[in-house]
Coordinates of C-alpha atoms in Angstrom, one line a residue:
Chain A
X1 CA -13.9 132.5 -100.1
X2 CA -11.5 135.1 -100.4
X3 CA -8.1 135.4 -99.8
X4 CA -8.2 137.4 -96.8
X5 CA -11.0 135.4 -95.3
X6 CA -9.4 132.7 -95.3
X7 CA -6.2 134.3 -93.6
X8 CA -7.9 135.3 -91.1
X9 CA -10.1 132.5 -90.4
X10 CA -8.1 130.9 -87.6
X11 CA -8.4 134.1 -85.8
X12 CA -11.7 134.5 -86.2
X13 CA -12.7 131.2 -85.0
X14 CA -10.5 132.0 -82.2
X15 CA -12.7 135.3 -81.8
X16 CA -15.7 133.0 -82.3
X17 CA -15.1 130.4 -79.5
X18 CA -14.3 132.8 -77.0
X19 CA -17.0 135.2 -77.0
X20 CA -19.5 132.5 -77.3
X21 CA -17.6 131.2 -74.2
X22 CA -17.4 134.5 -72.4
X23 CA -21.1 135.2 -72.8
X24 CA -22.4 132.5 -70.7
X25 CA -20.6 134.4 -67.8
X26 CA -24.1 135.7 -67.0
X27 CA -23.7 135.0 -63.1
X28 CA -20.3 137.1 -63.4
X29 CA -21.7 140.0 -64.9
X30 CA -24.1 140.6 -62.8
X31 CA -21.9 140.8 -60.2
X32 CA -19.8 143.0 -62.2
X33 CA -22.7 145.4 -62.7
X34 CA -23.0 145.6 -58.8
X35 CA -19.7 146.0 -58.1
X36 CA -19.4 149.0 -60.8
X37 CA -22.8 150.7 -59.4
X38 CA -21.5 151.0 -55.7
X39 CA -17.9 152.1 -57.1
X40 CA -19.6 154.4 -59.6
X41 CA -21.4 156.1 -56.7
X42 CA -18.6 156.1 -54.3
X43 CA -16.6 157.9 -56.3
X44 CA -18.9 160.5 -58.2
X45 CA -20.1 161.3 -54.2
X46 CA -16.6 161.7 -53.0
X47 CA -15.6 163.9 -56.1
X48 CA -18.8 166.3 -55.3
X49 CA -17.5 166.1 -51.9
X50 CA -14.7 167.7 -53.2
X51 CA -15.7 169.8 -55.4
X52 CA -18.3 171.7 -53.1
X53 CA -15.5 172.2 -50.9
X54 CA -13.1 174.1 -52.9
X55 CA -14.0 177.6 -54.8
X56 CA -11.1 177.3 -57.2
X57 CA -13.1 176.5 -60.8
X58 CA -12.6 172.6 -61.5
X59 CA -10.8 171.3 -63.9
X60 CA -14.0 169.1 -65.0
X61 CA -17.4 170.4 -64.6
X62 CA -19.5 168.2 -62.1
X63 CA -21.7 166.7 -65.5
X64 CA -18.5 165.7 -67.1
X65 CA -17.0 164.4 -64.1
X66 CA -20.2 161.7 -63.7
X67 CA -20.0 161.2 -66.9
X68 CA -16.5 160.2 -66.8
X69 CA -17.2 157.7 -63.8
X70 CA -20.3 156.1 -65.1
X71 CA -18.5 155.1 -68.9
X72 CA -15.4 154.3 -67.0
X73 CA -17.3 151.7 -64.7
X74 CA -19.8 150.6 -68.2
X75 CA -16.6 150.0 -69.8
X76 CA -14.1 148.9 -67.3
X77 CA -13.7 145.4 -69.2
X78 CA -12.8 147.2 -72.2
X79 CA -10.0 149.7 -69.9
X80 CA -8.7 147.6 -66.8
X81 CA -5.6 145.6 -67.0
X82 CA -6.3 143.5 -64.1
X83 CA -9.1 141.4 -66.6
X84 CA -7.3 138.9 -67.7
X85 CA -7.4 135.5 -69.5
X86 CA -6.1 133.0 -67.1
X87 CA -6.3 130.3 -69.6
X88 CA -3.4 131.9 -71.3
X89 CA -1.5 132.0 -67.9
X90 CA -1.7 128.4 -67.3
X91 CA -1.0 127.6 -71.3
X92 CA 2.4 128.9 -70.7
X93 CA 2.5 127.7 -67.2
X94 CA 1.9 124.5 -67.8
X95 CA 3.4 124.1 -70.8
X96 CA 0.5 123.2 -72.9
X97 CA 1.6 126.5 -75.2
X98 CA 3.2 123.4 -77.0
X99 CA 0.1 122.7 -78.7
X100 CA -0.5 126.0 -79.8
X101 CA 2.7 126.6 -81.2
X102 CA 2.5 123.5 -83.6
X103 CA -0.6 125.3 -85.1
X104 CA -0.2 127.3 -89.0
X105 CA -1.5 130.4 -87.1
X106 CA 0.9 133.7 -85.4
X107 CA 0.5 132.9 -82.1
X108 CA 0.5 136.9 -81.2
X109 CA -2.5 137.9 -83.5
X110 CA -4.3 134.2 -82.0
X111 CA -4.0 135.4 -78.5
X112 CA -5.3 139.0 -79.4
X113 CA -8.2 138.0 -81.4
X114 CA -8.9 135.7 -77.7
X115 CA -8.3 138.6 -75.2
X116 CA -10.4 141.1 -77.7
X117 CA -13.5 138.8 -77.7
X118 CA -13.2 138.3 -74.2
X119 CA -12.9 142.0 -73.3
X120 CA -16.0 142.3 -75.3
X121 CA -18.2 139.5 -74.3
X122 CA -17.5 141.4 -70.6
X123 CA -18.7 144.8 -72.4
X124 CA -21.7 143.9 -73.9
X125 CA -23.2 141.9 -70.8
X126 CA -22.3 144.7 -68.1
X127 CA -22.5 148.7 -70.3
X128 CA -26.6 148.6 -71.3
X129 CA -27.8 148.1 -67.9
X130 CA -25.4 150.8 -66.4
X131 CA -25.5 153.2 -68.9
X132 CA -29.3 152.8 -68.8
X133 CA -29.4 153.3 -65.0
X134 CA -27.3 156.1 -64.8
X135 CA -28.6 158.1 -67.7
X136 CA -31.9 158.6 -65.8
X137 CA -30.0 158.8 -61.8
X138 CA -30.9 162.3 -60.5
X139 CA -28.0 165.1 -60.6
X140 CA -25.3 165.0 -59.6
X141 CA -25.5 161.5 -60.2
X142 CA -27.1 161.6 -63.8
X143 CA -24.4 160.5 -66.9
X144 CA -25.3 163.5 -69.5
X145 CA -25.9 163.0 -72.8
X146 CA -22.7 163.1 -75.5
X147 CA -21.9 166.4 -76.0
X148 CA -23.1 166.3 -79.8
X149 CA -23.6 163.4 -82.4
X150 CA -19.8 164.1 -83.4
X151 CA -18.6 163.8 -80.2
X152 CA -20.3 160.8 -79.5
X153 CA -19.1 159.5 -82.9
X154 CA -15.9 160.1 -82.2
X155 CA -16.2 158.5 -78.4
X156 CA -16.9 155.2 -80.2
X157 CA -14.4 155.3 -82.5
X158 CA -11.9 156.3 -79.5
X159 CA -13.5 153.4 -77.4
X160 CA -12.5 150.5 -80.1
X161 CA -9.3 151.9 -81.0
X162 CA -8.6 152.2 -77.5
X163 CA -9.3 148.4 -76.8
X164 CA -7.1 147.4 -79.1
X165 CA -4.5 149.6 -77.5
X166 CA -5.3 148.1 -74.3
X167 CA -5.2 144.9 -75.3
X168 CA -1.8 145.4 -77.1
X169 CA 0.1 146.5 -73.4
X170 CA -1.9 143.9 -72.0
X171 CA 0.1 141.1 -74.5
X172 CA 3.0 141.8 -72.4
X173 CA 1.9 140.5 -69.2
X174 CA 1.3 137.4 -70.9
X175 CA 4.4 137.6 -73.2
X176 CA 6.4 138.2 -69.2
X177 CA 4.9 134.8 -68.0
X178 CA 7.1 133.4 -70.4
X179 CA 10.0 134.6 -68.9
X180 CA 9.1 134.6 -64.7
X181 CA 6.7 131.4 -65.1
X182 CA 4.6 133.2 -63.0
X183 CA 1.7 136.2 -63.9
X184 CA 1.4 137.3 -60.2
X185 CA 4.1 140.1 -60.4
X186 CA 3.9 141.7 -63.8
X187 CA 0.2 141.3 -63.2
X188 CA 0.0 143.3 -60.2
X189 CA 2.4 145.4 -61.6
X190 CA 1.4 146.2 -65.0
X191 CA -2.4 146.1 -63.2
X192 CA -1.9 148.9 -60.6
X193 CA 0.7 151.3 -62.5
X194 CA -2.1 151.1 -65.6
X195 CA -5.0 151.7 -63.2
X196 CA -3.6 154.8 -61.8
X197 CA -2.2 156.4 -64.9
X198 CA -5.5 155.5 -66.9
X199 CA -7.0 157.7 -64.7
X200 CA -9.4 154.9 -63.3
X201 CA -8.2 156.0 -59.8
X202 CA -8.6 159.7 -60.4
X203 CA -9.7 161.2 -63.4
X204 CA -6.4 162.4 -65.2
X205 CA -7.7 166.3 -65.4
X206 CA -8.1 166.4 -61.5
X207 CA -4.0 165.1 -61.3
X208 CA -1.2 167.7 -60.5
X209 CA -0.5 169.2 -63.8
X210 CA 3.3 167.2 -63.4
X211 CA 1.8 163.8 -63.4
X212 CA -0.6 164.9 -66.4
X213 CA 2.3 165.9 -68.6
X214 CA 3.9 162.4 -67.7
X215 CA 0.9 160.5 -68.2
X216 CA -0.1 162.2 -71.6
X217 CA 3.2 161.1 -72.6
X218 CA 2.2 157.2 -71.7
X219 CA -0.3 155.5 -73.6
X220 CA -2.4 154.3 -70.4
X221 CA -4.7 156.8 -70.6
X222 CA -5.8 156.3 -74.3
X223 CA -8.1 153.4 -73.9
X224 CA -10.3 155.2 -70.8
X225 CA -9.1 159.0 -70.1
X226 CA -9.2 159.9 -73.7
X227 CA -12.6 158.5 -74.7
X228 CA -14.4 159.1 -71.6
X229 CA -13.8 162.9 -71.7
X230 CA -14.7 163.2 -75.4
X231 CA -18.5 162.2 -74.5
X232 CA -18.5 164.8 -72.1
X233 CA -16.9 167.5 -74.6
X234 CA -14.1 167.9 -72.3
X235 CA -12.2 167.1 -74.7
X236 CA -13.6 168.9 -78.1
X237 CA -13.5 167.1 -81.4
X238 CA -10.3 168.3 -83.1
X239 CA -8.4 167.3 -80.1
X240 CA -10.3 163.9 -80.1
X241 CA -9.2 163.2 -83.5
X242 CA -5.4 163.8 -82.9
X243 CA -5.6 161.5 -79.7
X244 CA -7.3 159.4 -82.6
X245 CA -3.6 159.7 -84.5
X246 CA -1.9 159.2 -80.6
X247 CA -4.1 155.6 -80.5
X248 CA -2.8 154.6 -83.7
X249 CA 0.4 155.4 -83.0
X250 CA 0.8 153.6 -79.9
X251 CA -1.2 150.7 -81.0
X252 CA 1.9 150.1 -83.9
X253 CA 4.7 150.7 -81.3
X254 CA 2.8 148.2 -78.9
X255 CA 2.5 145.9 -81.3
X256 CA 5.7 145.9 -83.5
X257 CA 7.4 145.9 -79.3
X258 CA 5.0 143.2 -78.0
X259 CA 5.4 140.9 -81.7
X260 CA 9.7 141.8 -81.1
X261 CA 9.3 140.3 -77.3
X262 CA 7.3 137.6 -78.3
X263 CA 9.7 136.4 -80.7
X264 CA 12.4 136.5 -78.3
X265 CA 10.5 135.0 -75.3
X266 CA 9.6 132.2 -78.0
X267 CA 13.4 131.1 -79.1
X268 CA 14.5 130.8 -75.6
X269 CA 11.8 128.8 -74.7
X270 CA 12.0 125.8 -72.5
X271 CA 8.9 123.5 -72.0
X272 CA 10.0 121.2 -69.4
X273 CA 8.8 117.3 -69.2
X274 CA 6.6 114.8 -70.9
Chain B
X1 CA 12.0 113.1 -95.8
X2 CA 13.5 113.9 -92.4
X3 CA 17.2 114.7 -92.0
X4 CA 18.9 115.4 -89.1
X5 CA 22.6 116.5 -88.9
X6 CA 24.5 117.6 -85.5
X7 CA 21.7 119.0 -83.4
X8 CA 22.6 120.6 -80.0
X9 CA 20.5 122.1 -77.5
X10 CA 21.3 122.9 -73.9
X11 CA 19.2 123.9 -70.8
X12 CA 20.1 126.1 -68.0
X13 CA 18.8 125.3 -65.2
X14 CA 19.3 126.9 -61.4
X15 CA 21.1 124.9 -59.0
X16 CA 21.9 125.1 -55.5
X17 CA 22.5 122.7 -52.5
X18 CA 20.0 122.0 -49.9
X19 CA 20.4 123.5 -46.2
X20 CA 19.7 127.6 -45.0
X21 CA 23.2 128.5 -45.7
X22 CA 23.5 127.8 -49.6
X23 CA 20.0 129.5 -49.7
X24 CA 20.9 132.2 -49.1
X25 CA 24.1 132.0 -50.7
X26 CA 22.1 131.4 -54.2
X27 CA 20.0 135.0 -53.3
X28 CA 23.9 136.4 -53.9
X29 CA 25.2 134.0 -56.4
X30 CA 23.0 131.7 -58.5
X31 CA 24.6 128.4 -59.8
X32 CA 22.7 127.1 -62.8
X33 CA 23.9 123.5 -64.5
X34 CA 24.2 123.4 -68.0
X35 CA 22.0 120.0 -69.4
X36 CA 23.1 118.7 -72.9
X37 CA 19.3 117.6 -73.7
X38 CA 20.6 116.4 -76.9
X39 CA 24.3 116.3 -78.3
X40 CA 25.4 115.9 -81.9
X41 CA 22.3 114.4 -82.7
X42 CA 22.2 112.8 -86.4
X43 CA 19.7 110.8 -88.2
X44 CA 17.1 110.5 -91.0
X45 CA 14.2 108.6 -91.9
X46 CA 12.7 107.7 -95.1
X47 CA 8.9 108.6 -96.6
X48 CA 6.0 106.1 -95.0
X49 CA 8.8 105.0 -92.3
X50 CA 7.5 103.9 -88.6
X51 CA 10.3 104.7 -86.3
X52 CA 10.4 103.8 -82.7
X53 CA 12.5 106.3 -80.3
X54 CA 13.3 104.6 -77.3
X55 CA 15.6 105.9 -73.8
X56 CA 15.3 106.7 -70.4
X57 CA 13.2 109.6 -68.7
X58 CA 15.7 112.3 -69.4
X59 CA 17.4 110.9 -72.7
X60 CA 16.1 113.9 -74.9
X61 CA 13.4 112.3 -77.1
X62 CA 10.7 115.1 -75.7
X63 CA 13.5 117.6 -76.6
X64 CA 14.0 116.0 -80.2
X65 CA 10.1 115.8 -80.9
X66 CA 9.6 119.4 -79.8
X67 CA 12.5 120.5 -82.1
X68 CA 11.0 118.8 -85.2
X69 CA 8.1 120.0 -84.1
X70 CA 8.9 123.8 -84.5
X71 CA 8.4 124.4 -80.5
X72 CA 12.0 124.7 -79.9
X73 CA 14.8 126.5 -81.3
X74 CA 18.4 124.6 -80.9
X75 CA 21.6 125.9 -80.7
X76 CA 23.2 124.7 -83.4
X77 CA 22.5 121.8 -86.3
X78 CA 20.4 121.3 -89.3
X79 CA 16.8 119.7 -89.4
X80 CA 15.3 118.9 -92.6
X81 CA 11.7 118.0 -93.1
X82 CA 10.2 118.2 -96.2
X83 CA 12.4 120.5 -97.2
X84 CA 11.7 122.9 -94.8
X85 CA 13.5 124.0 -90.9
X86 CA 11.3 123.9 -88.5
X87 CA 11.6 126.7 -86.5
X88 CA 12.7 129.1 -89.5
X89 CA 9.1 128.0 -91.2
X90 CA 7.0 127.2 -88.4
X91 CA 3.8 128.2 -89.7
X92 CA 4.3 126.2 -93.1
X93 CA 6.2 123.3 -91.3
X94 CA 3.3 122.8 -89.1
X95 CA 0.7 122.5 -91.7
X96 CA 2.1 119.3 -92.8
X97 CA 3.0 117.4 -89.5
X98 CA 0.5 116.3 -86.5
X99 CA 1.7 116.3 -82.7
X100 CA 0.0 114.2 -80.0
X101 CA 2.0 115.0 -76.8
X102 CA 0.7 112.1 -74.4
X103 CA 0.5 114.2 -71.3
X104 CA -0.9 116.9 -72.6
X105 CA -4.5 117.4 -74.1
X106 CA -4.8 119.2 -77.3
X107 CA -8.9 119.8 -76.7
X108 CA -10.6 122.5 -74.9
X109 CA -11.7 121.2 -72.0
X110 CA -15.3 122.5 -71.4
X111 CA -16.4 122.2 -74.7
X112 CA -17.9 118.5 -76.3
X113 CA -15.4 117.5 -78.8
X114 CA -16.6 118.4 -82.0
X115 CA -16.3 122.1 -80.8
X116 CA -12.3 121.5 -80.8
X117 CA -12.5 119.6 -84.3
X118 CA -14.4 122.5 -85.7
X119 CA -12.0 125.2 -83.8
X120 CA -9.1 123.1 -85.6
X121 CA -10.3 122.8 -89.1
X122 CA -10.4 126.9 -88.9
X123 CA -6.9 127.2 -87.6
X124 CA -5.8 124.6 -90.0
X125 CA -8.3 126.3 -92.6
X126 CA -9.4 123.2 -93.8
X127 CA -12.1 123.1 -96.8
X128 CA -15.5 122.1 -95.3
X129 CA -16.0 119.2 -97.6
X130 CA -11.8 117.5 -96.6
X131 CA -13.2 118.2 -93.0
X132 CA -16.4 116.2 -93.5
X133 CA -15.2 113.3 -95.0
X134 CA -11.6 113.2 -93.1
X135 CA -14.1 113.4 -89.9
X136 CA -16.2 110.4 -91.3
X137 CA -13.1 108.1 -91.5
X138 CA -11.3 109.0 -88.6
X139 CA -15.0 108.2 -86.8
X140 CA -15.6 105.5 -88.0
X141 CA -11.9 103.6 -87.8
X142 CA -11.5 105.3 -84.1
X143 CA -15.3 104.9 -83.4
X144 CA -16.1 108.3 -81.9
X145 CA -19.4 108.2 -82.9
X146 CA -20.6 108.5 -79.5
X147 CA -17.9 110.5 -77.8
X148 CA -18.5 113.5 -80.5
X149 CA -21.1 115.6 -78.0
X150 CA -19.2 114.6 -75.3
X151 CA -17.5 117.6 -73.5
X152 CA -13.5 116.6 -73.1
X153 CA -13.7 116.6 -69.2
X154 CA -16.1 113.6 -68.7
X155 CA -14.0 111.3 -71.1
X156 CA -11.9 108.5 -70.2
X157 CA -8.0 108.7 -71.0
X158 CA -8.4 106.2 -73.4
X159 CA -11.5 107.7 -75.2
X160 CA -9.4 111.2 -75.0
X161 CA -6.6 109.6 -76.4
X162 CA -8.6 108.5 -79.1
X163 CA -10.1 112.0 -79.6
X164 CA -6.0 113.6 -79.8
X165 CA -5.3 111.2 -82.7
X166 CA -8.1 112.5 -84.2
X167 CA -7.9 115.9 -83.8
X168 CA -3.6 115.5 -85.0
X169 CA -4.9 113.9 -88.3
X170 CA -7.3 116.5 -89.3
X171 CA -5.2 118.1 -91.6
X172 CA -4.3 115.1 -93.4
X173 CA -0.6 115.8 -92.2
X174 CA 2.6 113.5 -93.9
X175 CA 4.2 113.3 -90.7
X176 CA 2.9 112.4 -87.4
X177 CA 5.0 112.9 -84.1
X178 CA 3.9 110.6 -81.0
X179 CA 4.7 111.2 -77.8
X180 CA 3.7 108.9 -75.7
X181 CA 0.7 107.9 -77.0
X182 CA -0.1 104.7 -75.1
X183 CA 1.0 106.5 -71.7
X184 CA -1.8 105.3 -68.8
X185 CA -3.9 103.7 -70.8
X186 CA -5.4 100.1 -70.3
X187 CA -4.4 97.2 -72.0
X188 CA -7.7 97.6 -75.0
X189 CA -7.2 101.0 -75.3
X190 CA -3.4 100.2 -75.5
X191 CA -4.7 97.9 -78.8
X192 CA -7.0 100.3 -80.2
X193 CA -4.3 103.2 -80.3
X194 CA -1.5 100.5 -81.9
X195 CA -3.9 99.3 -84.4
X196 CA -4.9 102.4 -85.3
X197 CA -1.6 103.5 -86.0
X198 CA -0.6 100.8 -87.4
X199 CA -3.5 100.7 -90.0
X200 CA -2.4 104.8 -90.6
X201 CA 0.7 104.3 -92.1
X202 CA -0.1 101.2 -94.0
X203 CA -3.0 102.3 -95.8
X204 CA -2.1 106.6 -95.9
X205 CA 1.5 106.0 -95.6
X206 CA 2.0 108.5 -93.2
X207 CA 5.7 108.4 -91.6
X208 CA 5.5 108.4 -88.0
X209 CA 8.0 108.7 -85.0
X210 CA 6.8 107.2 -81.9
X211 CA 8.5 107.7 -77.9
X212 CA 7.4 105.3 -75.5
X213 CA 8.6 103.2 -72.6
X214 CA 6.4 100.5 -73.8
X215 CA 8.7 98.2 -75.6
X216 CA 5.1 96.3 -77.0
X217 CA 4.1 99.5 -78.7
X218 CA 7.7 99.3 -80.3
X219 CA 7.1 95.6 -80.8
X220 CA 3.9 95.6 -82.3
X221 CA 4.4 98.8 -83.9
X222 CA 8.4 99.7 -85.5
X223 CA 10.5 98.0 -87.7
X224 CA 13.3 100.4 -87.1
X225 CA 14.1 101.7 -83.4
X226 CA 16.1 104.5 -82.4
X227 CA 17.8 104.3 -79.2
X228 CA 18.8 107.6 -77.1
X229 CA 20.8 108.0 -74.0
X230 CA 22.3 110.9 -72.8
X231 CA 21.4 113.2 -75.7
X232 CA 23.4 111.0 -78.4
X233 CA 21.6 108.4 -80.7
X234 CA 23.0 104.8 -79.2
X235 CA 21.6 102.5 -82.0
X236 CA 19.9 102.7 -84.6
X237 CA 18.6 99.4 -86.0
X238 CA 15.5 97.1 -85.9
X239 CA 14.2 95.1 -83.1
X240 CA 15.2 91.8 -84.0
X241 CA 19.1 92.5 -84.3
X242 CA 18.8 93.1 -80.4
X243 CA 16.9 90.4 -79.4
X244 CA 19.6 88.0 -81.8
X245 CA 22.5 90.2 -80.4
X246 CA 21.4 89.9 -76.1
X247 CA 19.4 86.1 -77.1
X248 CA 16.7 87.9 -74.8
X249 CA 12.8 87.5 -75.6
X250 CA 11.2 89.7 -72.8
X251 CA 11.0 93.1 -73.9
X252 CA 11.2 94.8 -70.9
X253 CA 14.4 93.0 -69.9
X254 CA 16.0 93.5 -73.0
X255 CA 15.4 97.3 -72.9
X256 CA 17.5 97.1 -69.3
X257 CA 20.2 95.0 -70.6
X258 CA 20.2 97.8 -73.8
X259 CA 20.1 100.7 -70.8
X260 CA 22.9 98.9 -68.8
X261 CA 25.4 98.3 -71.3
X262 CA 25.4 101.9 -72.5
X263 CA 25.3 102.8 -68.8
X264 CA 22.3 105.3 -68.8

């Protein structure tokens, strides 16, 4: 075995348990995949609404708008915050973290290689069946095609690098816990505040042009705005590669900030009793 | 092997009387108490040592295990363990030490208990062949056998607790921390556990520090007890001494008369 395997084993293993865990969450996603049809619907028929009603040129053609809606609902486990791991809540409620902090492994990396296998468990059951339903929905409904073989190439490499992104500013909710004891309030808030600026709530092109400028600047968007709109072409393939560059970016900020805070949460710990 | 010189750590907890009024005088000003878990703490134990830590809910032996452990940082003193600080080398510290905390459970819950095993000899990144024949033993001396395909949640405490001294020992580790091991469980079970550990350090020589209010785990198990009150070490000597020194045979009496006279 090589050196490098063997690093990484413990997280791998942690990658390995959870997704076999995840995917017997049949009952879950099928729910999941309800939920996301009548949402997908809702919103793609209030958008049209919209958009019939006003002569002004969208900023998002009607095609690129449904497709927008239908990857955002396929691949809202990969883009919401809300999904969470509330194993890892109680861990560190209840002080059980103990355990896992007298283990050879960085606890930050163990927990990431959890929350990624979990946000993909939740992918893979829910995105085929969507994705296969709405490619063949009549128009306005229908999700398009990619745009070309690059785009779509570059909407999966957008897609993973954008997990990780998301799963990086969702570390800190859990990193928070440490600190308020409790993952009700920086849930909701880190939940709600990345929902809207993610452009889950309304697609980031049809914002004032204020809030876009902010939000740009925030790296919410990367994980769902950003790939969603290179499928479409909305966003053409030289732009899609420096929001690439922006992902990678972010994704070493979040982590050198999240690894910083978990340090810090970690020496003032208290695990109280027994 | 362990050395221990002038550890402090202090809590801050939140404090506030009972009653409307200071309620809502705490929303303005918050009172917090500081709690000396452990003061000027100082001792050491030898290689293949069995040491009994003994005190009152509240002494600070939790707080002691955790900090050997690498879970807790203090505020100030030195802790040796093979040569290492625990909380400036976690990750290598840990390799060589096993934890069971009593009242908590180190195994996934929904999963049968070989699951956990195998998820540990990953993080522990033991070979395949140590695990196998590590796993044989520890079988076969703790008879698991049949508890193996058993998922965690339909075990008994006392076939869980057997499964947690398992699942510390894995890794073959020098140093084992107990923390209440015996805590809730019947009177076999209670047997099983000591003679296991017993049988541990004799035959691997693995030192081993042990916290319980069960003065017959001490009995059966320590040569050397530690006694902790207040955060500060109280004695430190064997068993014997103090029954000579109070001329007291029950256990449990004698650990009273030992609380009473250092008033804790």
């Amino acid at each position: 075995m090589s050196h490098l395997a063997a690093l990484l084993m413990p997280y791998r293993a942690a990658f390995r348990i959870r997704l076999q865990q995840n995917l017997q969450y049949r009952i879950a996603a099928l729910a999941g995949i309800a939920t996301q049809f009548f949402w997908g619907f809702m919103l793609i028929m209030v958008l049209e609404a919209f958009y019939r009603g006003s002569d002004a040129a969208p900023p998002m053609s009607m095609p690129q708008t449904a497709a927008y809606i239908w990857l955002q609902q396929a691949f809202l486990v990969f883009v919401a915050l809300w999904y969470r791991d509330s194993e890892i809540f109680r861990l560190i409620t209840t002080g059980q973290v103990a355990y896992e902090l007298c283990r050879p492994t960085d606890l930050y990396l163990f927990w990431q290689a959890r929350l990624l296998a979990q946000r993909l468990a939740g992918a893979l059951l829910r995105c085929l069946p969507i994705l296969l339903v709405a490619l063949v929905m009549p128009r306005p409904y229908r999700l398009t095609l990619p745009a070309g073989p690059a785009a779509f190439g570059l909407f999966v490499l957008t897609l993973l690098t954008g997990l990780l992104v998301n799963v990086s500013i969702s570390m800190f909710i859990y990193i928070l816990t440490f600190v308020t004891l409790s993952p009700t309030g920086s849930m909701l808030l880190i939940g709600v505040a990345g929902e809207l600026f993610a452009g889950l709530i309304i697609p980031l092109p049809l914002m004032p042009e204020w809030l876009q400028r902010i939000l740009y600047c925030l790296p919410f968007r990367l994980a769902a705005d950003l790939p969603f709109r290179v499928w479409s072409g909305h966003i053409p393939a030289a732009q899609a590669l420096a929001g690439w560059g922006q992902q990678i970016a972010w994704l070493v900020i979040l982590v050198v900030l999240g690894r910083l805070a978990m340090r810090r949460a970690l020496t003032r710990l208290v695990i109280q009793g027994g | 092997m362990i050395q221990i010189q002038g550890l402090n750590k202090t809590f801050t907890v939140p404090e506030r009387a009972s009653g409307l009024k200071e309620t809502v005088r705490s929303v303005f000003k918050r009172q917090t108490r500081a709690i000396h878990a452990v003061r000027d703490l100082s001792f050491s134990v030898r290689p293949g040592e069995m040491v009994g830590y003994i005190g009152p809910n509240g002494a600070g032996k939790s707080t002691t295990i955790k900090i050997m452990s690498g879970i807790l940082v203090p505020d100030s003193g030195t802790c040796d363990i093979l040569g290492r600080t625990p909380w400036k080398q976690r990750k290598e510290h840990v390799r060589h030490i096993g934890v069971v905390f009593g009242q908590r459970s180190q195994l996934w819950w929904d999963v049968p208990v070989q699951d956990s095993f195998d998820l540990l000899r990953d993080i522990y990144r033991i070979g395949e062949k140590d695990y196998q024949v590590t796993l044989e033993q520890l079988t076969g001396v703790l008879d698991l056998g049949p508890l193996l395909q058993t998922p965690v949640r339909s075990l008994s405490l006392g076939q869980r607790m057997r499964c947690e001294l398992a699942a510390s020992l894995l890794h073959r580790p020098e140093i084992l921390f107990l923390d209440e091991p015996t805590i809730g469980l019947d009177a076999v079970s209670k047997l099983a556990v000591r003679r296991f550990i017993r049988e541990l350090n004799q035959e691997h020589g693995t030192t081993v520090i042990l916290t319980t209010h069960d003065m017959h785990d001490i009995d059966a198990l320590t040569r050397r007890i530690l006694l902790i009150g207040q955060g500060r070490i109280l004695y430190d000597g064997s068993l014997d001494d103090l029954r000579s020194r109070y001329e007291e045979t029950d256990l449990e009496r004698l650990a009273v008369m030992l609380y009473q006279e250092h008033q804790l």
